[in-house]
Short mmCIF file of C-alpha atoms in Angstrom, two decimals:
data_model
loop_
_atom_site.label_atom_id
_atom_site.label_comp_id
_atom_site.label_asym_id
_atom_site.label_seq_id
_atom_site.Cartn_x
_atom_site.Cartn_y
_atom_site.Cartn_z
CA HIS A 1 180.44 126.76 65.57
CA ARG A 2 179.03 128.97 68.36
CA PRO A 3 180.93 129.00 71.68
CA ALA A 4 179.04 128.09 74.87
CA CYS A 5 177.72 130.91 77.00
CA THR A 6 180.40 131.95 79.50
CA PRO A 7 180.66 134.84 81.97
CA THR A 8 182.08 137.28 79.44
CA MET A 9 181.08 140.62 78.06
CA LEU A 10 178.52 140.33 75.24
CA ARG A 11 178.22 143.33 72.84
CA CYS A 12 174.88 143.67 71.03
CA THR A 13 175.83 145.25 67.64
CA PRO A 14 174.14 144.81 64.25
CA SER A 15 176.00 142.64 61.78
CA ALA A 16 177.36 143.99 58.47
CA PRO A 17 174.85 142.01 56.32
CA THR A 18 172.01 143.46 58.40
CA ARG A 19 173.19 147.04 57.78
CA LEU A 20 173.60 146.40 54.03
CA LEU A 21 170.09 144.96 53.72
CA ALA A 22 168.59 147.89 55.61
CA GLY A 23 170.33 150.36 53.26
CA ALA A 24 169.24 148.46 50.12
CA ALA A 25 165.61 148.42 51.30
CA ARG A 26 165.64 152.23 51.74
CA ARG A 27 167.08 152.78 48.21
CA ILE A 28 164.46 150.51 46.60
CA TRP A 29 161.60 152.56 48.05
CA GLY A 30 163.20 155.88 47.19
CA ALA A 31 163.80 156.84 50.80
CA ALA A 32 166.55 159.21 51.78
CA PRO A 33 169.68 157.55 53.08
CA GLN A 34 169.83 157.21 56.84
CA THR A 35 171.93 159.99 58.29
CA ALA A 36 170.99 159.67 61.97
CA PRO A 37 173.76 158.60 64.33
CA ASP A 38 174.00 154.92 65.28
CA LEU A 39 171.96 154.44 68.45
CA THR A 40 173.44 151.03 69.29
CA VAL A 41 174.57 150.93 72.92
CA PRO A 42 177.01 148.17 73.92
CA MET A 43 175.62 146.07 76.78
CA GLU A 44 177.68 144.21 79.32
CA LEU A 45 175.87 140.94 80.14
CA THR A 46 177.07 138.17 82.37
CA CYS A 47 175.59 134.66 82.16
CA MET A 48 175.45 133.56 85.79
CA GLU A 49 175.72 129.87 86.57
CA PRO A 50 172.83 128.56 88.77
CA LEU A 51 173.77 127.44 92.26
CA PHE A 52 172.30 123.97 91.58
CA GLU A 53 170.05 122.09 89.23
CA SER A 54 166.40 122.88 89.96
CA PRO A 55 164.57 121.05 91.36
CA THR A 56 167.02 118.89 93.25
CA PRO A 57 166.30 115.14 93.62
CA THR A 58 163.65 114.56 96.28
CA LYS A 59 165.04 113.39 99.61
CA VAL A 60 163.04 111.51 102.28
CA THR A 61 164.08 111.28 105.94
CA THR A 62 162.19 109.42 108.67
CA LEU A 63 162.40 110.70 112.25
CA LYS A 64 162.59 108.33 115.22
CA ASN A 65 158.87 108.70 115.86
CA GLY A 66 157.94 107.79 112.29
CA LEU A 67 157.24 111.25 110.87
CA LYS A 68 158.61 111.55 107.34
CA VAL A 69 160.30 114.65 105.96
CA ALA A 70 160.35 114.94 102.14
CA SER A 71 161.55 117.83 100.01
CA ALA A 72 163.16 119.05 96.82
CA ASP A 73 164.96 122.41 96.65
CA MET A 74 164.44 124.88 93.79
CA THR A 75 166.21 128.01 92.57
CA VAL A 76 163.28 130.23 93.47
CA PRO A 77 162.86 132.67 96.38
CA SER A 78 159.66 131.09 97.68
CA THR A 79 158.61 127.75 99.18
CA SER A 80 155.50 125.62 99.16
CA ILE A 81 155.29 123.60 102.37
CA GLY A 82 152.65 121.29 103.74
CA LEU A 83 151.88 118.81 106.47
CA TYR A 84 150.17 115.71 105.03
CA ILE A 85 148.30 113.42 107.45
CA ASP A 86 147.12 109.88 106.70
CA THR A 87 143.51 110.38 107.76
CA GLY A 88 140.30 111.95 106.47
CA SER A 89 136.56 111.44 106.21
CA ARG A 90 137.09 107.66 105.87
CA TYR A 91 137.86 107.72 109.59
CA ASP A 92 135.01 110.01 110.68
CA ALA A 93 133.09 108.77 113.75
CA VAL A 94 130.58 111.54 112.98
CA SER A 95 130.27 112.13 109.24
CA GLY A 96 131.56 115.62 108.44
CA THR A 97 134.30 115.78 111.10
CA ALA A 98 137.21 116.00 108.65
CA HIS A 99 135.36 118.65 106.62
CA MET A 100 134.84 120.75 109.75
CA LEU A 101 138.52 120.38 110.70
CA GLN A 102 139.40 121.87 107.33
CA HIS A 103 137.39 124.94 108.28
CA MET A 104 138.89 125.11 111.78
CA ALA A 105 142.46 125.17 110.46
CA PHE A 106 144.52 128.17 111.54
CA LYS A 107 141.92 129.27 114.10
CA SER A 108 142.92 129.77 117.74
CA SER A 109 145.48 127.32 119.12
CA ALA A 110 147.72 127.09 122.19
CA ASN A 111 150.20 129.76 121.06
CA TYR A 112 148.24 131.65 118.41
CA SER A 113 144.93 133.43 118.48
CA HIS A 114 143.11 133.55 115.16
CA LEU A 115 143.89 137.28 114.98
CA ARG A 116 147.59 136.60 115.54
CA VAL A 117 147.59 133.96 112.77
CA VAL A 118 145.99 136.43 110.35
CA ARG A 119 148.39 139.27 111.28
CA ALA A 120 151.47 137.01 111.15
CA SER A 121 150.57 135.53 107.78
CA GLU A 122 149.92 138.99 106.35
CA LEU A 123 153.24 140.24 107.72
CA LEU A 124 155.10 137.29 106.23
CA GLY A 125 153.21 137.38 102.95
CA ALA A 126 152.17 133.76 103.54
CA GLN A 127 149.14 132.10 102.00
CA LEU A 128 147.67 129.44 104.31
CA SER A 129 145.15 126.77 103.39
CA ALA A 130 143.80 123.36 104.44
CA ILE A 131 142.23 120.57 102.40
CA ALA A 132 140.20 117.63 103.69
CA GLY A 133 139.98 114.42 101.66
CA ARG A 134 138.66 110.94 102.16
CA GLU A 135 142.14 109.62 103.05
CA SER A 136 144.21 112.70 103.74
CA MET A 137 144.25 115.99 105.62
CA VAL A 138 146.59 118.69 104.30
CA TYR A 139 147.72 121.90 105.98
CA GLN A 140 149.90 123.96 103.66
CA ALA A 141 151.40 127.34 102.96
CA ASP A 142 153.17 129.33 100.24
CA VAL A 143 155.77 131.65 101.69
CA LEU A 144 159.16 133.27 101.15
CA LYS A 145 162.05 130.96 102.02
CA GLU A 146 163.28 133.05 104.93
CA SER A 147 159.82 132.81 106.58
CA VAL A 148 159.55 129.01 106.47
CA PRO A 149 160.58 128.51 110.15
CA ALA A 150 157.80 130.87 111.31
CA VAL A 151 155.22 129.12 109.10
CA VAL A 152 156.21 125.65 110.33
CA ASP A 153 155.64 126.90 113.87
CA MET A 154 152.11 127.97 112.91
CA LEU A 155 151.47 124.68 111.08
CA ALA A 156 152.57 122.63 114.09
CA ASP A 157 150.47 124.65 116.50
CA THR A 158 147.23 124.54 114.51
CA VAL A 159 147.61 120.77 113.95
CA LEU A 160 148.79 119.67 117.39
CA HIS A 161 147.21 122.22 119.76
CA PRO A 162 143.89 123.55 118.37
CA LYS A 163 141.49 125.08 120.92
CA PHE A 164 138.17 124.76 119.04
CA LEU A 165 136.67 127.81 120.76
CA PRO A 166 132.84 127.69 120.75
CA TRP A 167 132.32 130.99 118.91
CA GLU A 168 134.86 130.13 116.23
CA LEU A 169 133.20 126.73 115.75
CA GLU A 170 129.77 128.31 115.35
CA GLU A 171 131.15 130.79 112.80
CA GLU A 172 132.61 127.94 110.75
CA LYS A 173 129.39 125.93 110.94
CA ALA A 174 127.66 128.88 109.28
CA ALA A 175 130.41 128.96 106.65
CA VAL A 176 129.97 125.20 106.02
CA LYS A 177 126.22 125.67 105.66
CA ALA A 178 126.81 128.38 103.02
CA GLU A 179 129.36 126.14 101.27
CA LEU A 180 126.87 123.26 101.15
CA ASP A 181 124.18 125.58 99.70
CA ALA A 182 126.60 126.64 96.96
CA ALA A 183 127.64 123.03 96.25
CA ALA A 184 123.98 122.11 95.74
CA LYS A 185 124.12 124.31 92.65
CA THR A 186 127.11 122.41 91.25
CA PRO A 187 125.70 119.11 89.95
CA GLN A 188 129.07 117.62 89.00
CA GLU A 189 130.27 117.90 92.61
CA LEU A 190 127.06 116.32 93.83
CA LEU A 191 127.44 113.50 91.33
CA THR A 192 130.91 112.70 92.65
CA GLU A 193 129.45 112.11 96.12
CA LEU A 194 126.52 110.13 94.71
CA SER A 195 128.89 107.96 92.66
CA ASN A 196 130.91 107.04 95.73
CA ALA A 197 127.76 106.17 97.65
CA ALA A 198 126.52 103.99 94.78
CA ALA A 199 129.89 102.28 94.38
CA PHE A 200 130.59 101.45 98.02
CA GLY A 201 127.28 101.90 99.84
CA SER A 202 126.22 105.11 101.57
CA ARG A 203 127.00 103.84 105.07
CA THR A 204 130.55 102.63 104.43
CA PRO A 205 133.70 104.70 105.20
CA LEU A 206 134.29 105.55 101.52
CA GLY A 207 130.62 105.83 100.65
CA GLN A 208 129.70 108.35 103.34
CA PRO A 209 129.89 111.97 102.17
CA LEU A 210 133.08 113.99 102.45
CA PRO A 211 131.20 117.28 102.99
CA CYS A 212 129.47 117.56 106.35
CA PRO A 213 125.77 116.72 105.91
CA PRO A 214 123.57 119.59 107.17
CA ARG A 215 121.83 117.25 109.63
CA ASN A 216 125.21 116.52 111.28
CA LEU A 217 126.24 120.12 111.94
CA PRO A 218 124.69 120.19 115.47
CA HIS A 219 126.61 116.99 116.31
CA ILE A 220 130.05 118.31 115.34
CA THR A 221 131.21 119.55 118.74
CA ALA A 222 134.58 120.61 120.14
CA ASP A 223 134.82 117.20 121.87
CA VAL A 224 134.21 115.35 118.59
CA LEU A 225 136.93 117.39 116.85
CA SER A 226 139.39 117.01 119.75
CA SER A 227 138.86 113.26 119.85
CA PHE A 228 139.56 112.98 116.11
CA VAL A 229 142.77 115.04 116.42
CA ALA A 230 143.99 113.07 119.44
CA SER A 231 143.49 109.70 117.79
CA GLN A 232 144.44 110.53 114.17
CA TYR A 233 147.02 113.33 114.23
CA VAL A 234 150.10 111.33 115.30
CA PRO A 235 153.66 111.58 113.85
CA SER A 236 153.70 108.05 112.38
CA ARG A 237 150.90 109.17 110.02
CA MET A 238 152.46 112.50 109.04
CA VAL A 239 154.65 113.79 106.19
CA LEU A 240 156.20 117.24 106.32
CA ALA A 241 156.85 118.08 102.65
CA ALA A 242 158.30 121.08 100.86
CA ALA A 243 159.10 122.22 97.33
CA GLY A 244 161.75 124.92 97.22
CA TYR A 245 163.55 124.41 100.58
CA ASP A 246 166.79 122.85 101.77
CA HIS A 247 166.19 119.31 103.04
CA ASP A 248 168.55 119.36 106.03
CA ALA A 249 167.01 122.63 107.25
CA LEU A 250 163.53 121.14 106.94
CA VAL A 251 164.58 118.04 108.91
CA SER A 252 165.90 120.33 111.65
CA LEU A 253 162.55 122.17 111.81
CA ALA A 254 160.66 118.86 111.93
CA GLU A 255 162.84 117.67 114.82
CA THR A 256 162.18 120.90 116.70
CA HIS A 257 158.39 120.87 116.37
CA PHE A 258 157.51 117.18 116.08
CA GLY A 259 160.56 115.15 117.16
CA SER A 260 159.66 114.84 120.83
CA LEU A 261 156.11 113.52 120.21
CA PRO A 262 155.26 109.84 120.68
CA ALA A 263 154.91 107.96 117.41
CA GLY A 264 151.34 106.76 117.85
CA ALA A 265 149.88 103.71 116.15
CA PRO A 266 150.15 103.29 112.36
CA GLN A 267 146.95 103.92 110.43
CA SER A 268 144.58 100.97 110.16
CA ALA A 269 141.56 101.15 107.86
CA SER A 270 138.75 98.67 107.70
CA ALA A 271 138.42 97.12 104.25
CA VAL A 272 135.85 98.66 101.94
CA ALA A 273 134.52 96.54 99.08
CA TYR A 274 133.23 97.83 95.78
CA VAL A 275 129.64 96.62 95.45
CA GLY A 276 127.95 98.69 92.72
CA GLY A 277 124.40 99.96 92.76
CA GLU A 278 122.49 103.15 92.05
CA ILE A 279 121.47 106.41 93.68
CA ARG A 280 119.13 108.93 92.05
CA GLU A 281 118.37 112.40 93.34
CA SER A 282 115.82 114.79 91.83
CA SER A 283 116.87 118.36 91.17
CA PRO A 284 114.73 121.40 92.03
CA ASP A 285 112.05 122.40 89.55
CA GLY A 286 113.34 124.59 86.73
CA ASP A 287 116.64 122.73 86.25
CA GLU A 288 116.56 121.63 82.62
CA MET A 289 119.74 119.52 82.72
CA THR A 290 120.03 115.93 83.91
CA HIS A 291 123.44 114.63 85.04
CA PHE A 292 124.45 110.97 84.81
CA ALA A 293 127.52 109.03 86.02
CA LEU A 294 128.29 105.42 85.17
CA SER A 295 131.24 103.92 87.07
CA PHE A 296 132.99 100.63 87.74
CA LYS A 297 135.66 99.26 90.05
CA GLY A 298 138.93 100.96 89.25
CA ALA A 299 142.44 100.76 90.69
CA GLY A 300 143.82 101.82 94.05
CA TRP A 301 147.02 103.79 94.55
CA LYS A 302 149.02 100.59 95.06
CA ASP A 303 147.44 98.60 92.22
CA ALA A 304 149.78 97.31 89.51
CA ASP A 305 147.25 98.50 86.90
CA LEU A 306 147.34 102.11 88.03
CA ILE A 307 149.51 103.38 85.15
CA PRO A 308 147.61 101.54 82.35
CA LEU A 309 144.33 102.81 83.77
CA CYS A 310 145.67 106.38 83.67
CA VAL A 311 146.60 105.90 80.01
CA LEU A 312 143.10 104.53 79.35
CA ASN A 313 141.63 107.55 81.13
CA THR A 314 143.64 109.90 78.87
CA MET A 315 142.64 108.00 75.72
CA MET A 316 138.92 108.23 76.56
CA GLY A 317 139.20 111.89 77.61
CA GLY A 318 136.19 114.06 76.83
CA GLY A 319 135.03 117.39 78.18
CA ALA A 320 132.25 119.88 77.57
CA SER A 321 130.42 120.71 74.35
CA PHE A 322 132.00 124.18 74.34
CA SER A 323 135.78 124.27 74.26
CA ALA A 324 138.33 126.92 73.40
CA GLY A 325 139.80 124.23 71.16
CA GLY A 326 143.28 124.41 69.81
CA PRO A 327 146.06 121.81 69.62
CA GLY A 328 146.63 119.71 72.72
CA LYS A 329 143.13 120.16 74.18
CA GLY A 330 142.14 116.50 73.88
CA MET A 331 139.91 117.01 70.84
CA TYR A 332 140.97 113.62 69.44
CA THR A 333 139.98 111.62 72.53
CA ARG A 334 137.28 109.04 72.04
CA LEU A 335 134.54 110.82 73.92
CA TYR A 336 135.13 113.95 71.82
CA THR A 337 135.30 112.24 68.45
CA ASN A 338 132.54 109.65 69.07
CA ILE A 339 130.08 111.62 71.23
CA LEU A 340 130.62 115.36 71.62
CA ASN A 341 131.38 115.89 67.92
CA ARG A 342 128.53 113.68 66.72
CA TYR A 343 125.65 114.49 69.05
CA PRO A 344 124.97 118.22 69.37
CA PHE A 345 122.48 117.68 72.20
CA VAL A 346 125.27 116.45 74.54
CA THR A 347 126.40 119.15 76.96
CA ALA A 348 129.24 117.19 78.57
CA ALA A 349 130.89 113.78 78.34
CA SER A 350 134.10 112.94 80.20
CA VAL A 351 135.77 110.11 82.09
CA PHE A 352 136.86 110.34 85.72
CA ASN A 353 139.05 108.41 88.17
CA SER A 354 138.95 108.30 91.98
CA PHE A 355 141.91 106.58 93.65
CA TYR A 356 142.05 105.31 97.25
CA ASN A 357 144.65 103.24 99.07
CA ASP A 358 143.00 99.86 98.42
CA VAL A 359 140.36 100.45 95.74
CA GLY A 360 139.24 102.97 93.14
CA VAL A 361 136.40 104.10 90.90
CA PHE A 362 136.61 104.55 87.10
CA GLY A 363 133.64 106.04 85.31
CA VAL A 364 132.11 108.33 82.76
CA TYR A 365 129.98 111.47 83.27
CA GLY A 366 127.43 112.89 80.90
CA ALA A 367 124.94 115.76 80.88
CA THR A 368 122.07 116.71 78.59
CA SER A 369 118.37 117.61 78.70
CA ALA A 370 115.99 115.02 80.13
CA SER A 371 114.42 114.40 76.72
CA CYS A 372 117.79 113.28 75.27
CA MET A 373 119.18 111.45 78.29
CA GLY A 374 118.09 108.01 77.10
CA GLN A 375 120.10 108.38 73.92
CA LEU A 376 123.12 109.73 75.78
CA VAL A 377 123.09 106.82 78.23
CA SER A 378 123.03 104.43 75.27
CA VAL A 379 126.06 105.92 73.53
CA LEU A 380 128.02 106.25 76.80
CA CYS A 381 127.41 102.57 77.57
CA LYS A 382 128.57 101.67 74.07
CA GLU A 383 131.80 103.67 74.45
CA MET A 384 132.57 102.14 77.86
CA ALA A 385 131.90 98.60 76.65
CA GLY A 386 134.26 99.05 73.71
CA MET A 387 136.96 101.21 75.24
CA GLY A 388 139.62 98.46 75.28
CA SER A 389 139.14 97.38 71.66
CA GLY A 390 140.45 98.73 68.39
CA VAL A 391 143.27 100.78 69.94
CA SER A 392 145.48 101.87 67.08
CA SER A 393 149.20 102.56 67.43
CA GLU A 394 148.53 106.24 66.76
CA GLU A 395 145.79 106.44 69.39
CA LEU A 396 148.00 104.68 71.95
CA ALA A 397 150.98 106.94 71.23
CA ARG A 398 148.82 110.05 71.49
CA ALA A 399 147.37 109.02 74.86
CA LYS A 400 150.78 108.13 76.31
CA ASN A 401 152.38 111.35 75.07
CA GLN A 402 149.54 113.46 76.43
CA LEU A 403 149.82 111.74 79.83
CA LYS A 404 153.61 112.14 79.93
CA ALA A 405 153.39 115.77 78.90
CA SER A 406 150.75 116.47 81.54
CA LEU A 407 152.89 114.83 84.18
CA VAL A 408 156.21 116.61 83.49
CA MET A 409 154.66 120.00 82.65
CA ASN A 410 152.57 120.10 85.82
CA LEU A 411 155.60 119.23 87.95
CA GLU A 412 157.24 122.47 86.82
CA SER A 413 154.78 124.20 89.16
CA ARG A 414 156.03 124.51 92.74
CA PRO A 415 152.64 123.88 94.45
CA ILE A 416 152.00 120.82 92.27
CA LEU A 417 155.49 119.46 92.99
CA LEU A 418 154.69 119.84 96.70
CA GLU A 419 151.46 117.88 96.30
CA ASP A 420 153.22 115.16 94.31
CA ILE A 421 155.93 114.77 96.95
CA GLY A 422 153.50 114.84 99.89
CA ARG A 423 150.93 112.46 98.50
CA GLN A 424 153.47 109.98 97.11
CA VAL A 425 155.35 109.71 100.41
CA LEU A 426 152.07 109.54 102.34
CA SER A 427 150.76 106.69 100.15
CA TYR A 428 153.95 104.72 99.42
CA GLY A 429 156.45 105.83 102.05
CA ALA A 430 158.86 106.79 99.24
CA TYR A 431 159.06 109.05 96.19
CA THR A 432 159.18 107.92 92.56
CA PRO A 433 160.67 110.61 90.25
CA ALA A 434 158.89 111.66 87.07
CA THR A 435 161.52 109.99 84.86
CA GLU A 436 160.58 106.56 86.26
CA LEU A 437 156.88 107.24 85.87
CA VAL A 438 157.43 108.34 82.27
CA ALA A 439 159.28 105.08 81.59
CA LYS A 440 156.36 103.09 83.02
CA ILE A 441 153.89 105.03 80.87
CA GLU A 442 156.00 104.29 77.79
CA LYS A 443 155.85 100.54 78.45
CA VAL A 444 152.02 100.44 78.37
CA SER A 445 150.77 98.50 75.36
CA ALA A 446 147.43 98.17 73.59
CA ALA A 447 147.16 94.70 75.12
CA ASP A 448 147.51 96.26 78.60
CA LEU A 449 144.63 98.64 77.85
CA ALA A 450 142.46 95.78 76.59
CA ARG A 451 143.21 93.71 79.69
CA VAL A 452 142.56 96.55 82.14
CA ALA A 453 139.35 97.61 80.35
CA LYS A 454 138.06 94.02 80.50
CA LYS A 455 138.88 93.86 84.22
CA VAL A 456 137.09 97.15 84.90
CA MET A 457 133.99 96.22 82.94
CA ALA A 458 133.71 92.87 84.73
CA SER A 459 132.59 94.65 87.94
CA PRO A 460 128.93 95.57 88.52
CA PRO A 461 128.11 99.11 87.32
CA SER A 462 127.35 102.00 89.65
CA VAL A 463 124.76 104.52 88.49
CA ALA A 464 124.29 108.04 89.86
CA VAL A 465 121.67 110.45 88.55
CA TYR A 466 120.91 114.06 89.47
CA GLY A 467 118.05 115.84 87.72
CA ASP A 468 115.05 114.14 86.10
CA THR A 469 115.60 110.67 87.54
CA THR A 470 112.90 109.13 85.31
CA SER A 471 114.79 110.04 82.13
CA VAL A 472 117.56 107.52 82.83
CA PRO A 473 116.81 103.82 82.06
CA ARG A 474 116.40 101.36 84.91
CA TYR A 475 119.54 99.93 86.53
CA ASP A 476 118.93 96.42 85.21
CA VAL A 477 118.62 97.74 81.64
CA ILE A 478 121.97 99.51 81.97
CA ALA A 479 123.67 96.51 83.62
CA LYS A 480 122.60 94.26 80.71
CA GLN A 481 124.76 96.34 78.37
CA PHE A 482 127.83 94.87 80.08
CA ALA A 483 126.66 91.32 80.85
#
């Protein structure tokens, strides 16, 4: 019986059996007996008790104006903090507005010049960033705990009082143009945008591009940005979230910087229907690869089938033809075993999920040379059509365990915990701990996967192609595979 670790002195000395074995080994090999003095130095070690369990349970507080404050404390000296806003490119009056606001984050505002923001963040050791999405805008920072009040002041000022100075706006337009040029060389990113346009229609709020189209850059003015901020950035649509900070202290900071603001109207989004269709875009000459995405109507954030669909996503898996391999890398997922390991001409094959508040997209991506694309499309359609059938108990257990492991292991990261807290509270108004999500994953059965797969495949397919568009069969030929 070994006693529990207590704050006592621990002496690190070799045991008697260890010394006898060492001496016997030297005699066997004919070595001279050890005559050097014992170099063991007693060490005084104290096992300190942590101040609290880390992370603490997530707390959520709602201010009088509707702004929600959500946080979990951690026994670490730094904090990840972010302001999550229920808006994004879905609400753009001019397509590209949200993307431009991402670039204008932490520029000049009422109380901070851009130079002052840079100097202050450097002095504090803070890392500032902003992310635009289709249904969210996020302004966040990683910083030492003692500097959180100063960072919240900067966050509040850049969100509530931006100036949108003409020269700063022109600089960021040039940066957006360079970013778009770089994205054009990343086919998988392009295919994500094409898939959304094919699924919802290119002129709908979810089908229009998240990145600012080059043709819209001249139309993104300071007035357009100011109008978006005035109508969308209101407390009732905001969540101030933190991982690694005391909740009561965070509520106090939220009251100071946001508490006096009027609530504003709750977010209202026009319904977007999944319709299915196709979009094909030719790549520049010299690009040997063709990229293909086949997608269907998936689940939204609030759909009861969200968890089973995530298990199905894990079971299908996939990746690229080159992998570092090793245990736990998804090498036993269906797309690996049935496609990547069988067809050497396939460069990539993987499933993807896009979740929105009221709808989603579930699909498969593949890449190969134009000459082999017809065969790849055929095998991808076959895998999608049969993904809910023949699920063995071993395959189901593997998918659920991989999903559970991914969930709990990722939440050990402070920035990911912040994102989980912020996005959950933004979407649901509350936080579901990982233990409850793990229990829901464990309840998923093979029958659930078969039911969800059948439901997904009942929707019309969406086809997106980038590369040699003639190498992919016609839309009607692909749709017949699922009729």
